[in-house]
Amino acid sequence: YKTIIKVGTLAAALTDSVDVTNAYVGDEIVFIFTADGLARTVTFGNHMVASATMVVDASSKATVSFIFDGVAWIETGRAKE
């Protein structure tokens, strides 16, 4: 399954975690982030293997995608507006 999550406008830094309890190998998840008037940092937590934190530029959008490998969510890509 592919799940798309549009997170509300970021007004502070965010740590994002995803549970693995009901995930299956090959599941995909995409996060859409929008920053308010300031740049905001997103950190990926439990069960998420990301290349780095993501800085969402002020008043901009960014996306990051993951695929589940049976143990953790592995980043497959990211993009900024």
mmCIF file of C-alpha atoms in Angstrom:
data_model
loop_
_atom_site.group_PDB
_atom_site.id
_atom_site.type_symbol
_atom_site.label_atom_id
_atom_site.label_comp_id
_atom_site.label_asym_id
_atom_site.label_seq_id
_atom_site.Cartn_x
_atom_site.Cartn_y
_atom_site.Cartn_z
ATOM 1 C CA TYR A 1 0.000 0.000 0.000
ATOM 2 C CA LYS A 2 1.033 3.596 -0.552
ATOM 3 C CA THR A 3 0.044 6.103 2.099
ATOM 4 C CA ILE A 4 0.348 9.858 1.658
ATOM 5 C CA ILE A 5 0.393 12.005 4.786
ATOM 6 C CA LYS A 6 0.020 15.761 4.472
ATOM 7 C CA VAL A 7 1.315 17.154 7.748
ATOM 8 C CA GLY A 8 -0.200 20.423 8.954
ATOM 9 C CA THR A 9 1.805 23.629 8.530
ATOM 10 C CA LEU A 10 5.026 23.392 10.512
ATOM 11 C CA ALA A 11 5.280 26.149 13.128
ATOM 12 C CA ALA A 12 8.207 24.511 14.976
ATOM 13 C CA ALA A 13 10.726 21.714 14.516
ATOM 14 C CA LEU A 14 9.183 18.238 14.180
ATOM 15 C CA THR A 15 10.322 14.711 15.019
ATOM 16 C CA ASP A 16 8.402 12.194 12.919
ATOM 17 C CA SER A 17 8.108 8.488 13.781
ATOM 18 C CA VAL A 18 6.186 5.680 12.099
ATOM 19 C CA ASP A 19 5.052 2.432 13.723
ATOM 20 C CA VAL A 20 5.958 -0.867 12.070
ATOM 21 C CA THR A 21 3.277 -3.032 13.713
ATOM 22 C CA ASN A 22 0.905 -3.156 10.739
ATOM 23 C CA ALA A 23 3.442 -2.541 7.960
ATOM 24 C CA TYR A 24 4.253 -5.049 5.227
ATOM 25 C CA VAL A 25 7.360 -5.398 3.066
ATOM 26 C CA GLY A 26 6.962 -3.046 0.104
ATOM 27 C CA ASP A 27 4.543 -0.630 1.787
ATOM 28 C CA GLU A 28 5.284 2.978 0.874
ATOM 29 C CA ILE A 29 4.703 6.215 2.733
ATOM 30 C CA VAL A 30 5.082 9.789 1.513
ATOM 31 C CA PHE A 31 5.111 12.822 3.806
ATOM 32 C CA ILE A 32 4.225 16.305 2.544
ATOM 33 C CA PHE A 33 5.496 19.141 4.736
ATOM 34 C CA THR A 34 4.727 22.868 4.514
ATOM 35 C CA ALA A 35 6.676 25.427 6.547
ATOM 36 C CA ASP A 36 5.252 28.627 7.927
ATOM 37 C CA GLY A 37 7.210 31.888 7.477
ATOM 38 C CA LEU A 38 10.412 30.340 8.880
ATOM 39 C CA ALA A 39 12.585 27.405 7.828
ATOM 40 C CA ARG A 40 11.664 24.287 9.861
ATOM 41 C CA THR A 41 13.690 21.131 10.573
ATOM 42 C CA VAL A 42 12.131 17.665 10.405
ATOM 43 C CA THR A 43 13.937 14.809 12.169
ATOM 44 C CA PHE A 44 13.014 11.203 11.448
ATOM 45 C CA GLY A 45 12.760 8.980 14.532
ATOM 46 C CA ASN A 46 11.955 5.390 15.453
ATOM 47 C CA HIS A 47 12.045 2.793 12.680
ATOM 48 C CA MET A 48 12.945 5.395 10.026
ATOM 49 C CA VAL A 49 16.239 5.288 8.142
ATOM 50 C CA ALA A 50 16.649 8.692 6.478
ATOM 51 C CA SER A 51 19.656 10.166 4.703
ATOM 52 C CA ALA A 52 19.553 13.209 7.026
ATOM 53 C CA THR A 53 17.180 15.612 8.711
ATOM 54 C CA MET A 54 15.118 17.708 6.309
ATOM 55 C CA VAL A 55 15.001 21.488 6.381
ATOM 56 C CA VAL A 56 11.786 22.804 4.881
ATOM 57 C CA ASP A 57 12.479 26.319 3.621
ATOM 58 C CA ALA A 58 10.332 29.220 4.827
ATOM 59 C CA SER A 59 6.877 29.313 3.212
ATOM 60 C CA SER A 60 7.748 26.248 1.094
ATOM 61 C CA LYS A 61 6.776 22.610 0.681
ATOM 62 C CA ALA A 62 8.876 19.461 0.758
ATOM 63 C CA THR A 63 8.252 15.736 0.427
ATOM 64 C CA VAL A 64 10.090 12.640 1.615
ATOM 65 C CA SER A 65 9.283 9.033 0.677
ATOM 66 C CA PHE A 66 9.991 5.735 2.440
ATOM 67 C CA ILE A 67 9.540 2.022 1.707
ATOM 68 C CA PHE A 68 9.212 -0.666 4.381
ATOM 69 C CA ASP A 69 11.843 -3.439 4.199
ATOM 70 C CA GLY A 70 10.359 -5.698 6.872
ATOM 71 C CA VAL A 71 12.243 -4.046 9.744
ATOM 72 C CA ALA A 72 12.385 -0.294 9.114
ATOM 73 C CA TRP A 73 11.157 2.470 6.812
ATOM 74 C CA ILE A 74 13.985 3.263 4.344
ATOM 75 C CA GLU A 75 14.105 6.638 2.591
ATOM 76 C CA THR A 76 13.701 6.392 -1.175
ATOM 77 C CA GLY A 77 13.673 10.070 -2.093
ATOM 78 C CA ARG A 78 12.982 13.660 -1.192
ATOM 79 C CA ALA A 79 12.126 16.867 -3.021
ATOM 80 C CA LYS A 80 11.741 20.543 -2.205
ATOM 81 C CA GLU A 81 9.545 23.161 -3.815
#
